XYZ file of C-alpha atoms in Angstrom:
758
model
C 0.443 0.228 0.152
C 0.594 3.515 -0.579
C 3.350 4.288 2.036
C 2.030 7.964 2.058
C -1.163 6.783 2.811
C -0.171 4.251 5.645
C 1.397 7.341 7.362
C -1.594 9.248 8.120
C -2.647 9.869 10.901
C -5.863 8.053 10.826
C -4.035 4.493 9.944
C -1.352 5.066 12.549
C -4.102 5.849 15.371
C -5.459 2.249 14.525
C -1.808 0.230 14.839
C -1.848 -1.515 17.261
C -4.648 -0.156 19.102
C -5.909 -3.581 21.363
C -9.541 -1.963 20.913
C -9.965 -1.598 17.631
C -7.898 -4.647 16.797
C -11.282 -6.054 18.572
C -12.945 -3.733 16.114
C -11.105 -4.735 13.421
C -11.618 -8.599 13.609
C -15.761 -8.289 14.340
C -18.478 -9.399 16.884
C -21.768 -10.458 16.586
C -23.780 -8.077 18.273
C -27.081 -7.491 18.731
C -28.931 -4.688 17.390
C -32.435 -3.228 19.582
C -34.976 -1.620 18.127
C -38.162 -1.914 20.689
C -38.831 -4.566 22.891
C -39.699 -6.616 20.844
C -36.919 -6.509 17.835
C -33.694 -7.723 18.687
C -31.371 -8.866 16.337
C -28.284 -10.763 15.839
C -25.362 -8.459 13.192
C -22.238 -8.735 13.055
C -20.144 -5.645 13.202
C -17.077 -5.258 12.129
C -14.328 -2.301 11.681
C -13.127 -1.652 7.867
C -9.379 -1.549 7.250
C -9.870 2.338 6.579
C -10.176 2.637 10.486
C -12.883 4.727 10.288
C -15.646 3.104 8.769
C -17.999 0.036 10.503
C -19.261 -2.923 8.169
C -22.575 -4.965 9.218
C -25.195 -7.527 7.912
C -27.042 -9.903 9.399
C -25.692 -13.510 9.448
C -28.412 -14.588 6.562
C -28.047 -11.193 4.661
C -26.406 -13.075 1.664
C -24.015 -10.312 -0.184
C -26.419 -6.862 1.816
C -24.672 -5.500 4.030
C -24.556 -1.768 5.561
C -22.779 0.894 6.450
C -21.939 3.554 8.148
C -18.793 6.227 9.443
C -17.438 7.325 12.570
C -17.386 10.894 11.775
C -21.793 10.846 11.710
C -21.751 9.588 15.424
C -21.571 12.535 17.798
C -21.198 10.278 21.477
C -21.542 6.274 22.565
C -23.077 6.464 25.221
C -22.603 3.340 28.212
C -25.291 1.197 30.007
C -29.699 2.133 30.095
C -29.044 5.917 28.450
C -31.510 5.359 26.068
C -35.151 4.329 25.880
C -34.915 1.181 23.883
C -32.246 0.033 26.084
C -34.043 1.282 29.936
C -37.722 -0.925 28.548
C -34.733 -4.602 28.007
C -33.263 -3.499 31.136
C -34.236 -6.643 32.376
C -32.562 -9.057 30.206
C -29.640 -7.435 29.273
C -27.507 -6.070 31.949
C -25.805 -2.360 31.745
C -22.387 -3.281 31.081
C -23.122 -5.153 28.470
C -24.790 -1.964 26.636
C -24.239 1.200 24.090
C -25.709 3.493 22.482
C -24.537 5.532 19.422
C -25.487 8.682 18.637
C -25.679 10.332 14.915
C -25.310 13.760 14.541
C -28.256 15.045 12.459
C -32.053 13.392 12.569
C -30.228 10.140 11.886
C -31.653 7.447 14.552
C -29.886 6.646 17.511
C -28.448 2.547 17.536
C -28.790 0.477 20.206
C -25.995 -2.387 20.975
C -26.480 -5.285 23.242
C -22.927 -7.180 22.838
C -21.683 -10.372 24.706
C -19.511 -9.524 26.923
C -18.387 -6.371 28.813
C -15.246 -6.615 27.390
C -16.677 -6.424 23.884
C -18.407 -3.703 25.072
C -15.806 -2.022 26.189
C -13.220 -2.683 23.603
C -16.616 -1.256 21.446
C -17.344 1.877 23.452
C -13.406 2.669 24.161
C -12.559 2.279 20.018
C -15.457 4.744 18.808
C -15.070 7.006 21.377
C -11.455 7.095 20.198
C -11.855 7.212 16.382
C -14.410 9.713 17.446
C -11.628 12.093 19.257
C -9.513 11.737 16.443
C -11.468 12.784 13.733
C -11.693 15.486 15.425
C -9.114 16.741 16.583
C -7.796 16.718 12.826
C -6.152 19.293 11.150
C -7.712 20.517 7.600
C -4.467 19.018 6.571
C -4.974 15.579 7.562
C -9.134 15.951 6.732
C -7.601 16.862 2.750
C -5.288 13.280 3.394
C -7.889 11.691 5.202
C -10.106 12.393 2.035
C -7.327 11.710 -0.437
C -6.985 8.008 1.004
C -11.080 7.181 1.415
C -11.066 8.293 -2.547
C -8.017 5.881 -3.254
C -9.093 3.165 -1.640
C -12.694 3.139 -3.276
C -10.901 3.206 -6.119
C -8.535 0.510 -6.871
C -10.807 -1.849 -6.994
C -8.247 -4.919 -6.971
C -6.120 -3.681 -4.023
C -2.615 -3.727 -5.271
C -2.150 -0.266 -4.263
C -1.714 0.765 -7.559
C -4.022 2.733 -9.433
C -4.040 2.228 -13.473
C -5.650 5.108 -16.103
C -8.701 2.152 -16.079
C -9.458 2.586 -12.296
C -8.770 6.687 -12.970
C -11.486 6.946 -15.260
C -13.861 5.258 -12.945
C -12.222 7.007 -9.939
C -12.806 10.753 -11.983
C -16.558 9.634 -11.951
C -16.568 8.154 -8.366
C -15.563 12.056 -7.840
C -18.733 13.295 -9.251
C -16.762 14.356 -12.450
C -16.641 13.261 -17.015
C -13.679 14.559 -17.932
C -12.825 14.614 -21.122
C -10.282 11.006 -21.666
C -7.369 12.752 -23.743
C -7.158 14.984 -21.194
C -7.326 12.879 -18.232
C -5.007 10.621 -19.762
C -3.016 13.809 -20.168
C -3.036 14.222 -16.042
C -2.508 10.657 -15.362
C 0.594 11.091 -17.913
C 2.484 13.854 -15.562
C 1.453 12.619 -12.667
C 3.030 8.688 -13.982
C 6.874 10.135 -13.202
C 7.670 6.317 -13.582
C 6.060 5.574 -16.378
C 4.705 2.308 -15.177
C 1.620 2.956 -16.061
C 0.221 3.039 -13.000
C 0.100 5.253 -9.979
C 1.499 5.309 -6.572
C 3.267 6.413 -3.528
C 3.300 10.017 -4.049
C 2.102 9.736 -8.016
C -1.254 9.336 -7.052
C -1.233 12.284 -3.877
C 0.366 14.333 -7.363
C -2.239 13.954 -9.614
C -4.607 15.176 -6.842
C -2.874 18.534 -6.716
C -3.030 18.895 -9.942
C -6.576 17.745 -10.157
C -7.912 20.191 -7.265
C -5.390 22.994 -8.249
C -7.396 26.212 -7.672
C -6.570 28.524 -10.622
C -9.824 30.875 -9.581
C -7.747 31.710 -6.120
C -4.595 31.493 -8.192
C -5.750 34.047 -10.275
C -7.257 36.240 -6.911
C -3.915 35.570 -5.255
C -1.973 36.997 -8.532
C -4.046 39.660 -9.255
C -1.988 40.768 -6.128
C 0.808 39.544 -6.163
C 3.990 41.034 -7.883
C 6.290 38.324 -8.695
C 2.916 35.736 -8.865
C 5.213 33.740 -6.982
C 4.116 35.532 -2.865
C 2.769 37.907 -1.190
C 3.835 40.493 0.412
C 2.743 41.372 3.933
C 2.462 45.253 2.027
C 0.788 42.815 -0.423
C -1.830 41.048 1.972
C -2.214 43.969 2.835
C -3.995 45.836 0.604
C -5.819 42.146 -0.499
C -7.393 42.180 3.117
C -8.042 46.078 3.078
C -9.640 46.102 -0.449
C -10.645 42.879 -0.892
C -12.223 41.610 2.076
C -12.884 44.811 3.337
C -10.831 45.160 7.247
C -10.296 48.405 6.598
C -7.898 49.939 9.797
C -7.239 46.385 11.142
C -6.050 44.969 8.046
C -1.817 45.119 8.510
C -2.366 43.807 12.135
C -3.942 40.620 10.375
C -1.909 40.539 7.434
C 1.017 39.133 9.969
C -1.446 36.813 11.531
C -2.714 35.710 8.948
C 0.660 34.628 7.400
C 1.841 32.807 10.830
C -1.330 31.412 11.137
C -1.404 29.796 7.378
C 1.739 29.667 5.586
C 3.445 26.529 6.061
C 6.037 27.805 4.206
C 9.321 28.706 7.282
C 11.095 30.638 4.480
C 8.400 32.539 3.514
C 7.109 33.023 7.448
C 10.853 34.638 7.991
C 10.163 36.903 4.602
C 7.272 37.487 6.634
C 5.159 36.792 3.042
C 2.398 34.166 2.375
C 2.480 31.967 -0.210
C -0.103 30.670 -2.413
C -0.905 27.668 -0.383
C -0.859 29.789 2.669
C -3.017 31.464 0.044
C -5.712 29.308 0.251
C -5.752 27.575 3.402
C -6.640 31.047 5.158
C -9.279 30.991 2.320
C -10.988 27.691 3.248
C -10.056 27.909 7.113
C -13.276 29.581 9.549
C -11.272 33.051 8.462
C -12.301 32.526 5.288
C -15.506 31.830 4.880
C -18.787 33.512 4.728
C -20.059 33.463 8.294
C -17.750 36.076 10.093
C -16.383 33.628 13.249
C -16.602 36.184 15.223
C -20.157 36.643 15.660
C -20.078 32.460 16.279
C -19.222 33.802 19.432
C -21.933 34.310 22.363
C -21.170 38.616 21.718
C -24.029 39.934 22.269
C -25.658 42.035 24.841
C -27.981 39.186 27.399
C -28.851 41.723 29.721
C -31.734 42.768 28.125
C -35.213 41.982 28.749
C -36.506 38.362 27.929
C -38.659 40.039 25.179
C -36.272 41.517 23.329
C -34.879 38.261 21.877
C -35.328 35.844 19.029
C -35.751 32.628 21.091
C -34.729 29.196 19.171
C -38.403 27.208 20.117
C -39.510 23.511 19.725
C -43.440 22.518 18.597
C -44.451 19.045 20.317
C -40.704 17.978 20.689
C -41.449 15.201 22.300
C -41.711 13.364 18.518
C -39.861 12.080 16.528
C -41.514 12.418 12.983
C -45.662 12.788 12.424
C -48.184 13.848 15.037
C -50.507 11.588 13.669
C -48.524 7.915 13.787
C -44.911 9.136 15.022
C -42.401 8.234 18.014
C -43.092 9.532 21.026
C -39.436 9.692 22.743
C -37.304 11.714 24.957
C -35.110 11.581 22.579
C -35.707 14.044 20.930
C -36.160 16.312 23.233
C -32.559 14.973 23.764
C -31.692 16.378 19.955
C -34.426 19.496 20.378
C -32.055 20.780 23.062
C -28.173 20.381 21.300
C -29.824 21.770 18.475
C -29.853 25.403 20.791
C -34.238 25.264 21.174
C -34.963 27.094 24.536
C -38.079 26.893 24.080
C -39.623 23.020 24.536
C -43.296 21.682 24.190
C -44.985 19.283 26.757
C -48.647 17.627 26.197
C -49.524 16.502 29.006
C -52.721 14.202 29.138
C -54.005 11.286 31.981
C -52.231 8.299 32.376
C -52.985 5.030 33.835
C -51.700 3.946 37.798
C -51.560 8.379 38.136
C -49.000 8.827 36.245
C -49.928 11.507 33.958
C -48.076 10.758 30.004
C -46.792 13.180 26.998
C -47.862 12.965 23.293
C -49.985 14.281 20.394
C -53.992 13.462 21.784
C -56.639 11.852 19.929
C -54.003 10.659 17.887
C -51.927 7.022 17.580
C -48.623 8.564 18.443
C -47.328 6.332 21.215
C -47.040 7.517 25.033
C -44.685 8.501 27.083
C -44.029 9.280 31.440
C -44.415 12.559 31.606
C -42.081 12.297 34.271
C -38.822 11.090 31.966
C -39.953 13.603 29.837
C -38.547 16.107 32.815
C -36.272 13.671 33.989
C -34.525 13.983 30.207
C -34.916 17.774 30.629
C -33.266 18.343 34.001
C -30.298 16.323 32.622
C -29.937 18.629 29.323
C -31.347 22.122 29.771
C -28.014 23.343 29.944
C -25.844 21.378 28.340
C -25.651 23.572 24.769
C -26.693 26.717 26.368
C -26.156 28.389 29.950
C -29.867 30.398 29.729
C -33.388 29.643 30.261
C -34.677 27.289 29.040
C -39.266 27.607 28.756
C -41.012 24.103 29.127
C -43.881 24.945 27.174
C -46.856 22.747 28.778
C -50.454 22.162 27.298
C -52.506 20.547 30.186
C -55.278 18.501 29.024
C -54.852 17.082 32.999
C -57.115 16.151 35.869
C -56.421 18.423 38.863
C -55.074 14.224 40.395
C -52.351 14.808 38.541
C -51.425 18.178 37.916
C -50.751 17.150 41.563
C -48.650 14.573 40.640
C -46.923 17.698 37.438
C -46.365 19.884 40.005
C -44.871 17.482 42.502
C -42.485 15.685 39.585
C -41.252 19.910 38.830
C -40.196 20.332 41.972
C -38.574 17.229 43.118
C -36.868 16.166 40.140
C -35.618 20.204 38.610
C -35.039 21.073 41.781
C -32.972 23.843 42.259
C -33.533 24.387 38.254
C -36.988 24.837 38.356
C -37.919 28.963 38.868
C -40.395 28.984 41.517
C -41.041 33.017 42.674
C -40.180 36.783 40.824
C -36.189 37.134 41.320
C -35.522 38.752 44.900
C -39.048 38.592 45.461
C -39.765 41.849 42.808
C -42.516 41.863 39.864
C -40.866 44.404 37.925
C -42.607 46.476 35.014
C -40.444 44.433 32.535
C -39.500 40.945 32.305
C -35.388 39.685 33.723
C -32.567 39.441 30.718
C -32.017 35.880 29.885
C -28.388 36.794 32.157
C -30.373 36.643 35.408
C -32.215 33.632 34.255
C -29.114 31.135 33.428
C -29.604 27.576 34.918
C -33.331 28.052 35.248
C -36.123 26.072 33.919
C -39.160 28.566 33.598
C -43.204 27.054 33.830
C -45.294 28.447 31.344
C -48.736 27.426 31.552
C -52.155 28.900 32.546
C -51.778 30.473 35.868
C -54.757 31.628 38.775
C -54.226 35.336 39.842
C -51.649 37.399 39.113
C -47.815 37.612 40.659
C -48.543 41.217 42.355
C -51.076 39.456 44.328
C -50.675 38.076 47.953
C -54.508 36.737 47.968
C -54.840 32.726 48.767
C -55.727 30.838 45.993
C -57.798 27.364 46.502
C -56.973 24.138 46.151
C -58.505 24.126 41.940
C -59.535 27.225 40.007
C -61.090 27.340 37.435
C -59.506 29.677 34.215
C -60.489 29.305 29.780
C -58.622 26.259 28.650
C -54.914 28.363 26.838
C -55.041 29.236 23.464
C -53.210 26.161 22.168
C -56.635 23.870 22.861
C -58.267 25.921 20.081
C -59.381 23.277 17.878
C -57.986 24.867 14.629
C -58.484 21.335 12.650
C -58.580 18.219 13.894
C -55.423 15.965 13.930
C -57.000 12.657 13.549
C -60.408 11.384 11.994
C -61.337 10.338 15.256
C -61.609 13.583 16.686
C -64.792 13.499 19.396
C -67.450 16.790 19.109
C -66.428 16.620 22.295
C -62.538 17.390 22.016
C -63.352 19.613 19.216
C -65.657 22.574 22.060
C -62.628 22.311 23.987
C -62.690 25.660 24.072
C -65.523 25.742 25.223
C -65.850 25.251 28.663
C -63.583 25.552 31.120
C -60.801 23.467 32.388
C -59.503 23.131 36.463
C -55.860 23.668 37.656
C -53.881 22.884 40.599
C -52.648 25.323 42.771
C -50.269 23.253 42.647
C -49.123 23.898 39.686
C -50.041 27.737 39.417
C -47.434 28.185 41.580
C -45.592 26.933 40.037
C -46.376 29.978 36.889
C -43.741 33.083 37.250
C -42.298 34.752 34.405
C -44.636 33.475 31.968
C -48.286 33.411 31.846
C -50.577 32.041 29.377
C -53.035 34.158 28.675
C -55.995 34.515 26.024
C -55.043 37.305 23.439
C -57.491 40.134 22.968
C -56.544 42.629 20.655
C -53.619 44.424 20.471
C -54.841 48.278 22.201
C -56.105 45.218 25.357
C -52.842 44.345 26.629
C -51.445 47.549 26.168
C -53.381 48.720 28.442
C -54.317 45.928 30.581
C -51.614 43.460 30.496
C -49.084 42.266 33.082
C -45.570 41.931 31.570
C -45.363 38.516 32.698
C -47.762 37.598 30.458
C -47.257 36.086 26.989
C -49.959 35.195 24.534
C -50.395 31.729 21.520
C -50.915 32.317 18.479
C -51.535 29.319 15.216
C -49.426 30.644 12.167
C -53.066 31.699 10.537
C -53.776 34.537 13.383
C -50.371 35.166 13.920
C -50.225 35.703 10.155
C -52.847 38.126 9.989
C -51.873 39.702 12.114
C -48.132 40.489 11.134
C -50.219 41.665 7.700
C -52.583 44.092 9.012
C -50.980 45.486 12.022
C -47.205 44.958 11.750
C -46.974 47.899 13.521
C -48.945 47.353 16.685
C -47.639 43.548 16.607
C -44.295 45.190 17.018
C -44.757 47.199 19.685
C -46.979 44.259 21.522
C -43.394 41.468 21.383
C -41.061 44.718 22.896
C -42.912 44.592 25.806
C -44.364 40.800 26.218
C -43.361 37.288 25.074
C -45.599 36.070 22.278
C -45.620 32.563 20.734
C -46.655 30.875 17.323
C -46.957 27.459 16.636
C -47.387 25.610 13.857
C -51.626 24.492 12.137
C -53.045 21.703 12.695
C -53.635 20.749 8.993
C -49.224 19.757 9.588
C -50.239 16.628 10.161
C -46.649 15.395 8.271
C -45.590 17.795 11.105
C -44.149 20.254 7.922
C -43.264 23.919 8.572
C -44.387 26.933 7.704
C -41.650 30.136 6.711
C -40.653 31.218 10.383
C -39.927 34.720 9.045
C -42.956 36.275 8.973
C -43.083 36.290 12.498
C -39.359 36.941 13.057
C -40.132 40.283 11.332
C -42.704 41.602 13.602
C -40.639 40.503 16.369
C -42.199 37.473 17.072
C -39.757 35.730 19.843
C -40.775 31.823 20.430
C -41.805 30.760 16.807
C -41.719 27.100 17.411
C -41.362 24.498 14.518
C -41.756 20.728 14.095
C -37.587 20.638 14.272
C -37.485 16.652 13.969
C -38.668 17.970 9.620
C -35.619 18.924 7.746
C -36.192 21.574 5.374
C -36.357 25.200 5.115
C -37.528 25.979 7.398
C -35.419 24.840 9.485
C -32.737 25.683 7.395
C -33.525 29.808 7.970
C -33.878 28.299 11.908
C -30.571 27.279 12.212
C -29.123 30.217 10.049
C -30.960 32.910 12.604
C -29.726 30.972 15.666
C -25.688 29.778 14.514
C -24.937 33.125 15.701
C -24.069 34.533 19.403
C -22.684 30.985 20.220
C -25.686 29.100 19.272
C -26.939 29.778 22.529
C -30.537 29.897 21.375
C -30.887 33.507 22.062
C -30.842 36.449 19.398
C -30.762 39.450 20.571
C -33.376 41.369 18.236
C -32.779 44.749 16.291
C -33.129 48.155 18.659
C -36.168 49.256 16.145
C -37.946 46.973 17.434
C -36.912 47.593 20.796
C -38.165 51.279 21.303
C -41.112 53.331 19.947
C -39.835 53.438 16.287
C -42.586 53.562 14.494
C -41.503 50.506 12.388
C -44.159 48.430 10.551
C -42.429 45.169 8.439
C -44.864 45.748 5.480
C -43.536 49.223 4.593
C -39.546 49.074 5.799
C -39.251 52.795 3.987
C -41.329 54.749 6.127
C -39.115 54.173 9.391
C -37.001 56.356 9.748
C -34.032 54.610 9.937
C -33.925 53.158 7.123
C -31.174 52.657 4.934
C -31.117 49.527 1.762
C -28.439 48.029 0.328
C -27.296 46.615 -2.431
C -25.786 42.681 -2.409
C -23.491 41.736 -5.070
C -22.533 38.098 -5.156
C -20.219 36.205 -7.619
C -20.129 32.963 -7.409
C -17.585 31.842 -8.645
C -16.994 27.773 -8.500
C -18.155 24.759 -6.707
C -16.082 22.044 -4.898
C -16.401 18.741 -3.935
C -19.839 18.727 -4.421
C -21.718 15.710 -2.899
C -23.617 13.279 -4.904
C -26.937 13.110 -5.830
C -27.384 9.797 -6.851
C -24.365 7.061 -5.367
C -23.856 5.437 -8.516
C -20.594 5.347 -10.428
C -21.175 6.550 -13.725
C -23.706 9.727 -12.050
C -22.046 12.708 -12.498
C -24.767 16.158 -11.613
C -25.586 19.375 -13.214
C -25.217 22.143 -10.399
C -26.138 25.157 -9.772
C -26.780 27.870 -7.365
C -29.879 29.087 -6.587
C -29.102 32.234 -4.105
C -32.512 33.228 -1.764
C -32.811 36.555 0.456
C -35.548 36.325 3.587
C -36.266 38.759 5.495
C -39.170 41.650 4.584
C -41.689 41.144 2.094
C -40.408 43.645 -0.504
C -36.570 42.046 0.763
C -38.152 37.706 -0.795
C -35.512 36.848 -3.435
C -34.440 34.220 -5.779
C -31.995 34.566 -8.467
C -30.084 31.273 -9.416
C -26.801 30.368 -12.008
C -26.704 28.360 -15.507
C -26.075 25.341 -14.354
C -22.704 23.189 -15.022
C -22.557 20.097 -17.331
C -21.200 17.037 -15.270
C -19.028 18.385 -13.030
C -19.277 18.413 -9.185
C -16.105 18.154 -8.607
C -14.627 21.519 -9.674
C -17.822 23.857 -11.311
C -17.033 27.446 -12.467
C -19.453 29.660 -12.719
C -18.584 33.383 -12.843
C -21.848 34.724 -12.325
C -22.685 38.038 -10.350
C -26.211 38.451 -8.551
C -27.347 41.169 -7.415
C -30.044 41.779 -4.479
C -31.212 45.272 -2.435
C -31.789 44.497 0.802
C -33.948 46.929 2.412
C -33.876 45.819 6.502
C -30.196 43.721 6.380
C -31.318 43.760 10.655
C -33.574 41.320 9.770
C -32.447 39.379 6.679
C -31.358 35.364 6.279
C -29.547 35.113 2.887
C -29.262 31.505 1.772
C -27.333 29.493 -0.390
C -28.607 26.149 -2.225
C -27.233 23.842 -4.772
C -29.317 22.099 -6.788
C -28.658 19.050 -9.290
C -29.997 20.601 -12.404
C -32.849 18.449 -14.076
C -35.254 19.664 -17.544
C -37.490 16.491 -17.221
C -38.460 16.411 -13.392
C -37.492 18.236 -10.090
C -33.886 19.206 -9.518
C -32.523 17.258 -6.617
C -30.893 19.403 -3.564
C -27.582 18.855 -2.837
C -26.288 21.686 -0.426
C -27.537 24.939 1.747
C -25.865 26.776 3.612
C -28.154 29.763 5.254
C -26.061 33.032 6.769
C -27.936 36.248 8.575
C -26.406 38.680 6.241
C -25.189 40.417 8.827
C -23.252 38.290 9.440
C -21.755 37.792 6.502
C -18.004 39.073 5.644
C -17.390 40.856 2.503
C -15.273 40.134 0.212
C -13.270 36.560 -1.424
C -14.937 33.911 0.794
C -15.517 29.742 0.519
C -19.009 28.428 2.236
C -19.219 25.343 3.663
C -22.173 23.350 2.434
C -24.853 21.821 4.977
C -26.876 18.795 4.330
C -30.557 18.373 4.348
C -29.864 17.413 8.238
C -28.309 20.317 8.911
C -24.351 18.603 9.101
C -21.611 19.230 6.976
C -19.952 17.789 4.143
C -16.966 17.144 4.399
C -14.790 19.810 1.743
C -17.840 20.396 -0.344
C -17.636 24.297 -0.061
C -18.919 27.431 -3.186
C -16.429 30.364 -3.502
C -17.995 34.021 -4.092
C -17.127 37.161 -4.244
C -19.212 39.501 -1.731
C -19.485 43.116 -2.452
C -21.638 45.141 0.595
C -22.868 48.802 -0.811
C -24.710 51.428 0.369
C -27.316 52.703 -2.110
C -27.674 55.766 -3.259
C -30.550 55.775 -5.770
C -33.928 53.634 -4.735
C -33.213 50.601 -7.225
């Protein structure tokens, strides 16, 4: 095998490690899906040290694989619902769970012995740590090694021209045979008719030479070989729009990315260093400084957009889908700071959580709260709002209150901070590490009246039947909103800053509502209010929290566009986070900033007395529009849509703007025939942005198909205010929101003021 690959960090790591040797030898592990579904599967680590292969002993030639890079964490013992359900049958020291990134379900496994389980647990953890610790060069080396393995069909450690032709198609590239042979011959220094050792690396370097970046480099390099400190400073100032910090930053970039010690001593940057800078996070379109926690977290809660989940307990659709604690774990890991619990009377006096009047499975309220207590603050230290949709009897509400109190302990907020009721909500900073209950409350925080053990009030807005959620929904259930419902004092007392109230009108709220009172709106009601009375909605949301939830007609757990509601300052715009698509891309894009903490500060004009109307932004006193110009230059290693070796994509790029209605726009490039490896567009798309503070920019790559709908390949969504101008790379994400290794777009972004209205 080629020495260059045997010396790669991954291969060296695999040498002699006892745990990895056990994994490479393979083992029969039980794959467990439920109490009744337990099947033996043969698992083994493949030679590449990063792919796990498994099959049934009866599956013939059929098998499955997954990459260790897709595994986020290994849980040991009974740390999943499935393994807990079989705890009596399988001891904890035999059990472990592989948790995947994105929306892929967990893999629950049972080993035949504790030592075997430990070998797999330790081995997978080592591989995850190794993958996460690789630098950019090591990742590229690994990428070359992976392709070499796939193309070396006869496994002789050499690659002939036929194998190279196959490789090019596997890599999403249909190259002219004569040109391919020319490149092959250039790399075949030994004239052996095969590529081996360094020759294949040389072939890869020829194949991946970035002429687009070299042209940019040479525009600023006097000698065409290096950028002097002054030349690099000019590039940073003129192209990257860095201004006065350019000189200091130029030296930092040389120190950080220049691989040549000679160039470093000369205070210069080579083309290799230049490329390393531009593909690094500093060269990305999303400003890395905006990825850190950088916003003022001392403002009232109502001044923030809050990452929120609807029907959080569901893994799938809301008619027949599975309810799971795992859904809460995934939502909280994504940064959600508002999760929903639908509670119903359960057997043995224990409340259960599920989508009422449907065929979704049921889980115990106790287990949901236990999960919340364990995972609430792992991704963010800022407060979590527990949105309670309460359908329980008074008796089981008391059980709920007791469980909340005993399980959450000091995490549960039980009374106003410092015992004071203020005129505005406390801040995320003030409420760090606290869980707030959102539910109906009898009376207010200011009142010292003694409540009876049971009190009545109207059912919360969420119970209003916008549509039946199942065919067998009873007439009695449809009339819920016309009835009175009883609430226990114990549960009511746990509601502090998120008291659910019915929305009457903006005028009523302005005159009578307290800052701790909040209303929930169906998507259709919220949209109508936003369109008809946008300015009033903005003012309302500067003082009070608003929650918006999807239509009951969305039985497939699809989502509405959250942008329309952010435009009027709605803080808790709840989405079905288990459902991938445009809407979740926008949500992930908005909340990717500020340390992914789940809170994003709203623009100033949404928090003061400005008369901002999203339908007429030009009437606002602070109105200034900007021009966004995006030159889509090239793509690199775009993903295949069809995994067949001979299938090659015809990629195009579409840029979509989401914001106020005047900013909604889409433009796309032409498509490139048969090249997903290094397509070149060099096309410029122009947009006018009227409200930059609310705009999101989404880059989408699709495989063009003239006969049917284009296939999705990758996307990236970024808040307009977080964009770095200049020559930038966009690191594409899959439909699930996970990174696609080495798959990028290269663009040049220019932002300027609009002097005359276009």
